[in-house]
Short mmCIF file of C-alpha atoms in Angstrom, two decimals:
data_model
loop_
_atom_site.label_atom_id
_atom_site.label_comp_id
_atom_site.label_asym_id
_atom_site.label_seq_id
_atom_site.Cartn_x
_atom_site.Cartn_y
_atom_site.Cartn_z
CA MET A 81 -49.38 -98.18 64.78
CA LYS A 82 -52.28 -100.46 63.93
CA TRP A 83 -56.04 -100.04 63.62
CA THR A 84 -57.18 -96.95 65.47
CA LYS A 85 -60.83 -97.65 64.68
CA LEU A 86 -62.52 -100.94 63.89
CA LEU A 87 -65.00 -101.04 61.08
CA PRO A 88 -68.58 -101.06 62.44
CA THR A 89 -70.67 -102.21 59.48
CA ALA A 90 -70.26 -104.14 56.26
CA SER A 91 -72.18 -101.48 54.32
CA ARG A 92 -69.35 -98.95 54.30
CA ARG A 93 -67.28 -98.54 51.18
CA PHE A 94 -63.54 -98.21 51.54
CA PHE A 95 -60.86 -97.02 49.20
CA TRP A 96 -57.42 -98.50 49.62
CA VAL A 97 -54.54 -96.17 48.93
CA SER A 98 -52.29 -98.43 46.90
CA VAL A 99 -48.55 -98.00 46.97
CA SER A 100 -45.68 -99.73 45.30
CA LEU A 101 -43.80 -101.79 47.84
CA SER A 102 -40.27 -103.03 47.33
CA LEU A 103 -39.78 -106.56 48.62
CA VAL A 104 -36.62 -105.58 50.46
CA SER A 105 -36.69 -101.87 51.27
CA LEU A 106 -39.47 -99.42 52.01
CA PRO A 107 -39.37 -95.74 52.99
CA PRO A 108 -41.53 -94.68 55.92
CA LEU A 109 -45.10 -94.00 54.86
CA TRP A 110 -48.67 -94.24 56.05
CA LEU A 111 -51.57 -96.14 54.55
CA TYR A 112 -55.13 -95.00 55.08
CA LEU A 113 -58.66 -96.18 54.51
CA TYR A 114 -61.32 -93.59 53.74
CA ASP A 115 -65.08 -94.22 53.97
CA GLY A 116 -66.26 -90.83 52.80
CA ASN A 117 -66.39 -89.30 56.27
CA THR A 118 -63.54 -90.66 58.36
CA THR A 119 -59.95 -91.58 57.61
CA TYR A 120 -58.91 -94.79 59.34
CA LEU A 121 -55.23 -95.21 60.09
CA SER A 122 -54.04 -98.66 59.05
CA TYR A 123 -50.34 -99.55 58.97
CA TYR A 124 -47.30 -97.46 59.68
CA LEU A 125 -44.86 -98.98 57.25
CA SER A 126 -41.17 -98.36 57.71
CA SER A 127 -38.18 -100.44 56.75
CA PRO A 128 -37.99 -103.50 58.99
CA PHE A 129 -34.72 -104.19 60.77
CA ARG A 130 -32.29 -105.35 58.10
CA ILE A 131 -29.58 -107.95 58.43
CA PHE A 132 -28.44 -107.48 54.84
CA SER A 133 -25.72 -105.12 53.68
CA SER A 134 -27.62 -104.35 50.47
CA THR A 135 -31.22 -103.22 50.10
CA SER A 136 -31.48 -104.11 46.42
CA SER A 137 -34.68 -105.97 45.60
CA SER A 138 -32.71 -108.46 43.48
CA THR A 139 -29.51 -109.07 45.44
CA TYR A 140 -28.35 -108.88 49.01
CA THR A 141 -25.29 -109.90 50.96
CA VAL A 142 -25.51 -111.64 54.31
CA PRO A 143 -22.62 -110.73 56.64
CA THR A 144 -20.11 -113.53 57.09
CA HIS A 145 -20.58 -113.85 60.85
CA ILE A 146 -24.33 -114.32 60.40
CA GLN A 147 -23.77 -116.96 57.73
CA GLU A 148 -21.46 -118.80 60.13
CA HIS A 149 -24.02 -118.53 62.90
CA ALA A 150 -26.76 -119.97 60.67
CA LEU A 151 -24.58 -122.93 59.62
CA THR A 152 -23.53 -123.68 63.20
CA PHE A 153 -27.06 -123.49 64.56
CA GLU A 154 -28.43 -125.68 61.77
CA SER A 155 -25.73 -128.33 62.21
CA LEU A 156 -26.33 -128.48 65.97
CA LYS A 157 -30.07 -128.80 65.44
CA LEU A 158 -29.78 -131.58 62.86
CA ALA A 159 -27.24 -133.43 65.01
CA HIS A 160 -29.67 -133.30 67.92
CA LEU A 161 -32.49 -134.68 65.78
CA LYS A 162 -30.27 -137.48 64.49
CA SER A 163 -29.24 -138.46 68.01
CA SER A 164 -32.93 -138.42 68.99
CA ALA A 165 -33.77 -140.85 66.15
CA TYR A 166 -36.16 -138.32 64.61
CA SER A 167 -38.54 -139.80 62.04
CA PRO A 168 -41.34 -137.93 60.26
CA THR A 169 -43.47 -141.09 60.28
CA TRP A 170 -43.80 -140.75 64.07
CA TYR A 171 -46.08 -137.73 63.62
CA PRO A 172 -49.09 -139.30 61.85
CA VAL A 173 -48.87 -142.50 63.91
CA HIS A 174 -48.48 -141.04 67.39
CA LEU A 175 -49.51 -137.37 67.13
CA GLY A 176 -52.31 -137.70 64.58
CA TYR A 177 -50.53 -135.35 62.16
CA ALA A 178 -52.70 -135.03 59.06
CA ALA A 179 -50.64 -132.92 56.64
CA PRO A 180 -48.37 -134.47 53.97
CA LEU A 181 -45.12 -135.84 55.39
CA GLU A 182 -43.05 -133.61 53.12
CA THR A 183 -44.22 -130.62 55.17
CA LEU A 184 -42.26 -132.03 58.12
CA ASN A 185 -38.93 -130.74 56.87
CA PRO A 186 -36.38 -130.52 59.70
CA GLN A 187 -34.12 -128.36 57.54
CA ILE A 188 -34.82 -124.68 57.97
CA GLU A 189 -34.26 -123.95 54.27
CA GLY A 190 -37.02 -126.34 53.20
CA TYR A 191 -39.42 -125.02 55.84
CA VAL A 192 -38.85 -121.40 54.84
CA ASP A 193 -38.96 -122.06 51.08
CA ARG A 194 -42.40 -123.69 51.37
CA LEU A 195 -43.78 -120.71 53.26
CA ARG A 196 -42.19 -118.18 50.90
CA GLN A 197 -43.96 -119.77 47.94
CA LEU A 198 -47.30 -119.81 49.73
CA VAL A 199 -46.90 -116.21 50.92
CA ASP A 200 -46.32 -115.13 47.32
CA LYS A 201 -49.46 -117.01 46.29
CA TRP A 202 -51.84 -115.83 49.01
CA PHE A 203 -50.48 -112.38 49.91
CA ASP A 204 -49.79 -111.07 46.42
CA GLY A 205 -50.66 -107.36 46.47
CA ILE A 206 -51.33 -107.33 50.23
CA PRO A 207 -49.01 -104.80 51.98
CA SER A 208 -47.98 -107.13 54.82
CA ARG A 209 -46.31 -109.48 52.33
CA LEU A 210 -43.11 -107.47 52.80
CA TYR A 211 -43.11 -108.11 56.52
CA LEU A 212 -43.92 -111.80 56.14
CA HIS A 213 -40.95 -112.26 53.83
CA ASP A 214 -38.73 -110.32 56.20
CA SER A 215 -39.74 -112.61 59.05
CA LEU A 216 -38.93 -115.68 56.94
CA ASN A 217 -35.61 -114.24 55.77
CA ARG A 218 -34.50 -113.77 59.36
CA LEU A 219 -35.66 -117.23 60.37
CA ALA A 220 -33.74 -118.78 57.46
CA LEU A 221 -30.58 -117.50 59.16
CA HIS A 222 -31.66 -118.75 62.59
CA LEU A 223 -32.23 -115.23 63.81
CA PRO A 224 -35.33 -114.22 65.77
CA PRO A 225 -38.05 -113.94 63.11
CA LEU A 226 -39.46 -110.72 64.55
CA ASP A 227 -37.82 -107.38 65.04
CA HIS A 228 -37.17 -106.94 68.77
CA GLU A 229 -38.82 -103.53 68.54
CA GLU A 230 -42.13 -105.19 67.64
CA LYS A 231 -44.49 -104.75 70.59
CA LEU A 232 -47.55 -106.71 71.59
CA LEU A 233 -50.67 -104.87 70.47
CA LYS A 234 -52.86 -104.20 73.50
CA ARG A 235 -56.01 -105.54 71.94
CA VAL A 236 -58.29 -108.48 72.75
CA VAL A 237 -60.34 -109.78 69.82
CA SER A 238 -63.17 -112.32 69.96
CA THR A 239 -66.25 -113.31 67.97
CA ASP A 240 -69.90 -113.80 68.91
CA LYS A 241 -72.95 -113.66 66.67
CA ASN A 242 -74.38 -110.88 68.87
CA GLY A 243 -71.14 -109.00 69.44
CA LEU A 244 -70.08 -107.90 72.92
CA GLU A 245 -73.69 -107.88 74.10
CA GLY A 246 -73.90 -111.61 73.44
CA THR A 247 -70.96 -112.57 75.62
CA PRO A 248 -71.44 -113.97 79.14
CA GLN A 249 -70.67 -111.72 82.08
CA VAL A 250 -67.44 -113.57 82.78
CA PHE A 251 -65.98 -112.24 79.51
CA ARG A 252 -66.14 -108.66 80.80
CA GLY A 253 -63.02 -109.41 82.82
CA TRP A 254 -61.01 -108.69 79.69
CA GLU A 255 -62.22 -105.08 79.74
CA GLU A 256 -60.65 -104.64 83.16
CA LEU A 257 -57.20 -104.89 81.56
CA GLY A 258 -57.65 -101.43 80.12
CA TRP A 259 -56.90 -102.78 76.64
CA ASP A 260 -59.04 -102.42 73.52
CA VAL A 261 -61.63 -105.22 73.48
CA PHE A 262 -63.50 -105.97 70.28
CA VAL A 263 -66.06 -108.74 69.81
CA ALA A 264 -67.03 -109.11 66.17
CA ASP A 265 -70.59 -110.06 65.31
CA ASP A 266 -71.33 -111.64 61.93
CA ASN A 267 -71.09 -108.32 60.07
CA GLY A 268 -68.03 -107.35 62.05
CA MET A 269 -66.28 -110.54 60.99
CA GLU A 270 -66.83 -109.61 57.35
CA ASP A 271 -65.47 -106.10 57.99
CA MET A 272 -62.39 -107.35 59.80
CA PHE A 273 -61.63 -109.92 57.12
CA ASP A 274 -61.98 -107.25 54.43
CA TRP A 275 -59.63 -104.99 56.37
CA LEU A 276 -56.99 -107.65 56.91
CA ILE A 277 -56.69 -108.86 53.32
CA GLN A 278 -57.14 -105.56 51.44
CA GLY A 279 -54.78 -105.29 48.50
CA ASN A 280 -54.43 -104.65 44.79
CA GLY A 281 -53.22 -108.07 43.65
CA ARG A 282 -54.52 -111.59 43.24
CA GLY A 283 -54.03 -112.47 46.93
CA SER A 284 -57.06 -110.54 48.16
CA LYS A 285 -59.26 -112.12 45.48
CA LYS A 286 -58.07 -115.62 46.39
CA PHE A 287 -58.83 -115.03 50.06
CA TRP A 288 -62.32 -113.78 49.25
CA ASN A 289 -62.99 -116.69 46.92
CA VAL A 290 -62.41 -119.15 49.77
CA TRP A 291 -63.98 -117.02 52.52
CA ASP A 292 -67.28 -116.61 50.69
CA SER A 293 -67.48 -120.39 50.25
CA LEU A 294 -67.12 -121.29 53.93
CA PRO A 295 -70.37 -123.02 55.01
CA LYS A 296 -70.14 -122.35 58.77
CA LYS A 297 -69.46 -119.26 60.86
CA ILE A 298 -67.05 -121.15 63.12
CA MET A 299 -64.82 -121.80 60.11
CA LYS A 300 -64.76 -118.06 59.44
CA SER A 301 -64.03 -117.43 63.11
CA ASP A 302 -61.09 -119.84 62.95
CA VAL A 303 -59.62 -118.23 59.84
CA LEU A 304 -60.15 -114.75 61.23
CA ARG A 305 -58.41 -115.42 64.55
CA TYR A 306 -55.26 -116.61 62.78
CA LEU A 307 -55.32 -113.66 60.37
CA VAL A 308 -55.76 -111.13 63.18
CA LEU A 309 -52.75 -112.48 65.06
CA LEU A 310 -50.69 -112.72 61.88
CA GLN A 311 -51.42 -109.22 60.61
CA GLU A 312 -51.88 -107.29 63.85
CA GLY A 313 -50.95 -109.40 66.86
CA GLY A 314 -52.51 -109.08 70.30
CA ILE A 315 -54.79 -111.63 71.95
CA TYR A 316 -57.50 -113.72 70.40
CA THR A 317 -59.77 -115.42 72.91
CA ASP A 318 -63.16 -117.12 72.71
CA ALA A 319 -66.14 -115.21 74.06
CA ASP A 320 -66.60 -117.60 77.01
CA THR A 321 -63.23 -116.97 78.64
CA ALA A 322 -61.93 -114.68 81.39
CA PRO A 323 -58.41 -113.73 82.50
CA ARG A 324 -57.04 -114.57 85.94
CA ALA A 325 -53.74 -112.77 85.41
CA HIS A 326 -52.47 -109.86 83.36
CA PRO A 327 -51.21 -111.10 79.96
CA TYR A 328 -47.72 -109.77 80.68
CA HIS A 329 -47.51 -112.28 83.54
CA TRP A 330 -48.66 -115.36 81.64
CA GLY A 331 -46.02 -118.07 81.75
CA HIS A 332 -43.81 -116.05 84.08
CA GLY A 333 -40.61 -117.93 84.84
CA ALA A 334 -40.92 -120.30 81.87
CA GLU A 335 -38.11 -122.85 81.83
CA ASN A 336 -35.78 -123.11 78.85
CA ARG A 337 -36.46 -126.38 76.97
CA LEU A 338 -34.03 -125.98 74.08
CA PRO A 339 -31.76 -128.95 73.29
CA PRO A 340 -28.70 -128.67 75.57
CA GLN A 341 -26.16 -128.25 72.77
CA ILE A 342 -28.18 -125.44 71.21
CA ALA A 343 -28.73 -123.73 74.57
CA SER A 344 -24.99 -123.96 75.27
CA TYR A 345 -24.16 -122.43 71.91
CA LEU A 346 -26.67 -119.62 72.35
CA SER A 347 -25.31 -118.80 75.79
CA LEU A 348 -22.13 -117.69 73.99
CA ASN A 349 -23.90 -115.95 71.12
CA ASN A 350 -26.01 -112.82 71.36
CA LEU A 351 -27.38 -112.93 67.80
CA SER A 352 -30.24 -115.24 68.48
CA PHE A 353 -33.03 -116.30 70.78
CA PRO A 354 -33.44 -115.67 74.51
CA LEU A 355 -32.66 -118.32 77.10
CA HIS A 356 -34.49 -116.68 79.97
CA GLY A 357 -37.48 -114.76 78.58
CA GLN A 358 -40.06 -114.15 81.27
CA SER A 359 -43.19 -113.23 79.34
CA ILE A 360 -44.62 -111.89 76.08
CA SER A 361 -43.49 -108.42 77.19
CA ASP A 362 -39.86 -109.46 76.68
CA PRO A 363 -38.42 -108.42 73.29
CA GLY A 364 -37.27 -111.94 72.44
CA VAL A 365 -40.62 -113.64 73.09
CA SER A 366 -43.02 -113.58 70.14
CA VAL A 367 -45.84 -116.05 70.80
CA LEU A 368 -47.58 -117.56 73.84
CA ILE A 369 -49.84 -120.58 73.45
CA GLY A 370 -51.13 -123.35 75.68
CA GLY A 371 -51.90 -127.02 75.59
CA GLU A 372 -55.46 -128.27 75.22
CA TYR A 373 -54.81 -131.97 75.74
CA ASN A 374 -51.81 -134.14 76.60
CA ALA A 375 -52.43 -137.88 76.21
CA TRP A 376 -49.12 -138.70 77.91
CA VAL A 377 -50.23 -136.95 81.11
CA GLU A 378 -53.65 -138.58 80.85
CA ASN A 379 -52.07 -142.04 80.38
CA LYS A 380 -54.06 -142.46 77.18
CA MET A 381 -51.37 -142.62 74.52
CA GLY A 382 -53.12 -145.60 72.95
CA ASP A 383 -56.68 -144.28 73.23
CA TRP A 384 -56.91 -140.52 72.92
CA ARG A 385 -59.00 -139.74 69.82
CA GLY A 386 -62.48 -138.22 70.00
CA GLY A 387 -64.22 -137.76 73.33
CA GLU A 388 -66.31 -134.86 74.59
CA HIS A 389 -63.91 -132.23 73.23
CA ASP A 390 -63.25 -133.87 69.84
CA ILE A 391 -59.55 -134.49 70.45
CA ILE A 392 -57.66 -135.06 67.18
CA ARG A 393 -54.02 -134.78 68.32
CA SER A 394 -52.36 -136.68 71.15
CA PHE A 395 -50.65 -133.43 72.14
CA GLN A 396 -53.21 -130.84 71.09
CA LEU A 397 -52.65 -127.11 71.37
CA CYS A 398 -55.57 -124.81 72.05
CA GLN A 399 -56.58 -122.01 69.72
CA TRP A 400 -59.40 -120.56 71.81
CA THR A 401 -56.86 -118.28 73.52
CA MET A 402 -53.60 -117.22 71.84
CA MET A 403 -51.26 -114.26 72.18
CA ALA A 404 -48.73 -113.14 69.59
CA LYS A 405 -46.80 -110.31 68.05
CA PRO A 406 -47.50 -109.83 64.34
CA PHE A 407 -45.94 -111.52 61.31
CA HIS A 408 -44.79 -114.69 63.06
CA PRO A 409 -44.00 -117.80 60.93
CA ILE A 410 -46.37 -119.99 62.97
CA PHE A 411 -49.31 -117.85 61.90
CA ILE A 412 -47.98 -117.51 58.36
CA ASP A 413 -47.97 -121.31 58.23
CA VAL A 414 -51.39 -121.91 59.72
CA VAL A 415 -53.06 -119.27 57.52
CA VAL A 416 -51.58 -120.39 54.20
CA SER A 417 -51.91 -124.10 55.04
CA ILE A 418 -55.58 -123.73 55.92
CA MET A 419 -56.27 -121.66 52.81
CA GLU A 420 -54.61 -124.34 50.69
CA MET A 421 -56.80 -127.05 52.24
CA LEU A 422 -59.96 -125.00 51.91
CA GLU A 423 -59.24 -124.09 48.31
CA GLN A 424 -58.64 -127.72 47.42
CA ALA A 425 -61.80 -128.84 49.22
CA LYS A 426 -63.79 -126.17 47.37
CA GLU A 427 -62.42 -127.26 43.99
CA GLU A 428 -63.26 -130.89 44.77
CA GLY A 429 -66.76 -130.05 45.99
CA LYS A 430 -65.96 -131.27 49.50
CA LEU A 431 -66.22 -127.99 51.42
CA ASP A 432 -69.27 -129.11 53.40
CA GLY A 433 -68.50 -127.97 56.95
CA SER A 434 -67.45 -131.40 58.20
CA LYS A 435 -64.20 -132.14 60.03
CA ILE A 436 -63.93 -128.55 61.26
CA SER A 437 -61.35 -129.38 63.92
CA GLU A 438 -59.13 -130.94 61.26
CA ILE A 439 -59.53 -128.28 58.58
CA THR A 440 -59.60 -124.93 60.40
CA GLY A 441 -59.47 -125.80 64.12
CA PRO A 442 -56.83 -127.09 66.54
CA GLY A 443 -55.58 -129.77 64.13
CA PRO A 444 -53.84 -127.54 61.57
CA PHE A 445 -52.88 -125.07 64.29
CA THR A 446 -51.13 -127.78 66.33
CA ASP A 447 -49.42 -129.04 63.18
CA ALA A 448 -48.14 -125.55 62.31
CA VAL A 449 -46.70 -125.03 65.79
CA PHE A 450 -44.87 -128.35 65.77
CA ARG A 451 -43.53 -127.71 62.25
CA TYR A 452 -42.02 -124.47 63.51
CA LEU A 453 -40.55 -126.05 66.64
CA LEU A 454 -39.03 -128.85 64.55
CA SER A 455 -37.46 -126.69 61.87
CA ALA A 456 -36.41 -123.76 64.05
CA TYR A 457 -35.20 -125.59 67.16
CA GLY A 458 -35.19 -129.36 66.65
CA ILE A 459 -38.01 -129.81 69.19
CA THR A 460 -40.51 -132.66 68.76
CA PRO A 461 -43.75 -133.30 70.70
CA PRO A 462 -42.23 -135.88 73.10
CA ASN A 463 -39.84 -133.16 74.30
CA LEU A 464 -42.91 -131.41 75.75
CA TYR A 465 -44.90 -134.35 77.10
CA GLU A 466 -43.61 -134.27 80.65
CA PRO A 467 -43.16 -130.61 81.67
CA GLN A 468 -46.11 -129.37 83.71
CA THR A 469 -44.73 -125.86 83.99
CA PRO A 470 -44.40 -123.18 81.29
CA SER A 471 -41.77 -123.92 78.64
CA LEU A 472 -39.61 -121.39 76.80
CA ILE A 473 -38.48 -122.64 73.40
CA GLY A 474 -36.57 -119.89 71.65
CA ASP A 475 -39.14 -117.17 71.03
CA ILE A 476 -42.16 -119.29 72.02
CA ILE A 477 -43.74 -119.81 75.45
CA ILE A 478 -45.95 -122.89 75.75
CA LEU A 479 -48.13 -123.34 78.82
CA PRO A 480 -49.03 -126.88 79.92
CA ALA A 481 -52.33 -128.55 79.10
CA TYR A 482 -55.41 -126.89 80.62
CA ALA A 483 -53.50 -123.73 81.65
CA LEU A 484 -55.57 -121.63 79.23
CA GLY A 485 -58.79 -123.45 79.75
CA PHE A 486 -59.60 -124.91 83.15
CA PRO A 487 -63.34 -124.75 83.83
CA PRO A 488 -64.85 -122.23 86.28
CA GLU A 489 -66.11 -124.90 88.70
CA GLN A 490 -62.49 -125.82 89.38
CA TYR A 491 -61.68 -122.16 89.90
CA ASP A 492 -64.57 -121.82 92.34
CA ALA A 493 -63.29 -124.83 94.24
CA ASN A 494 -59.90 -123.12 94.56
CA GLN A 495 -58.13 -126.14 93.15
CA PHE A 496 -55.41 -123.91 91.72
CA ASP A 497 -53.15 -121.79 93.89
CA ALA A 498 -54.19 -118.15 93.60
CA LYS A 499 -50.51 -117.19 93.89
CA GLU A 500 -49.73 -118.93 90.60
CA THR A 501 -52.33 -117.33 88.36
CA TRP A 502 -49.63 -116.78 85.72
CA ASN A 503 -49.44 -120.55 85.21
CA ARG A 504 -53.25 -120.97 85.03
CA PRO A 505 -54.15 -117.56 83.64
CA VAL A 506 -57.45 -118.16 81.82
CA MET A 507 -60.83 -119.64 82.69
CA HIS A 508 -62.88 -121.23 79.92
CA SER A 509 -66.61 -121.94 80.20
CA TYR A 510 -66.66 -124.39 77.26
CA ARG A 511 -69.93 -123.11 75.78
CA GLY A 512 -69.19 -125.17 72.67
CA VAL A 513 -71.14 -122.86 70.37
CA TRP A 514 -69.23 -124.20 67.36
CA LYS A 515 -70.73 -127.67 67.86
CA SER A 516 -74.22 -126.30 67.27
CA GLY A 517 -73.19 -124.58 64.09
CA GLY A 518 -72.60 -121.18 65.67
#
């Protein structure tokens, strides 16, 4: 279970019940927050699904058949990338990738090792660290990173300086789902952040050190949306959006886009990722995201930067609406990568609120998604240029550009078939509050 009550004001004082957590095994227990009047249920922590024959915190043994699977999968992936003439230098030149090239490691071991180190740095003393490591351990063996028993939390989270009362009428469509809907105002954002990074180690202090230095609310909103999906899952969506279809239907019928040799191997192997997942409600599907901009479709591969929507990637993924189950490596990556950039900018005296899209916005989010697709499946951005229907890549569903954000005037004009709402499931009013410093 997750939050049963969201924290209403920043003035409350909370007392975290600290426990000693083994990095590999954990007996079932509950953690609570207490504010003097009410006990708030936080995490139900039980041992995650284990692939290891030993639960020792210092040693473990991976079964032979899983080791063989991991080696086979990795060799097929690297062979595919070699035949595709993969080069990391393509990313900054053609995608606009802004992170260091060494972060584009096609080998799963290098990808996972980087994230393990950053998880230890930023989540020290935070209870979810156990689950983040478990997710990375599974991924290192080319197994689905999330336990198939992990369900999507039926919660929609957003932010607005005036809370739910400040959202446009169109946003109320989310309440019709019957899910929990929470719109954090400025105080609520502080409460949620406090809740998500509570712990008894240095990690919580490091998070707060950066958070308190952020000069703009939109930067806090960006950080918070990634943390919510990492720690709790559910849907994050901007306060100027509305659903056209139930979230369980988004991307229905997504087509498998895995490299053929990997798809062929997986068709004979039931240890790994689904080939025919239909939606986020399927056990093997962990994350659903959508494209914001595709320069290839727009015929602007040579002239795509900037514009009205501040495009900074030739294939840019949107982070105004995202849906995920908790503890996924994509959100591990985007959280720790952003915190690293923000911490460095703070130390250098450059944390001035400029280049928001590149520091906390769609830039680092897009980069994190493509790092995962590269290391986990051997998928590069050009593999996704052409498809204009939902794509299933292992445990990820990616909707085509504009699927999560076509403007309401197009909806009113009935330019999209009402029978295919699952492929164009969200309207976006593009209020652009962040551009005015909101």
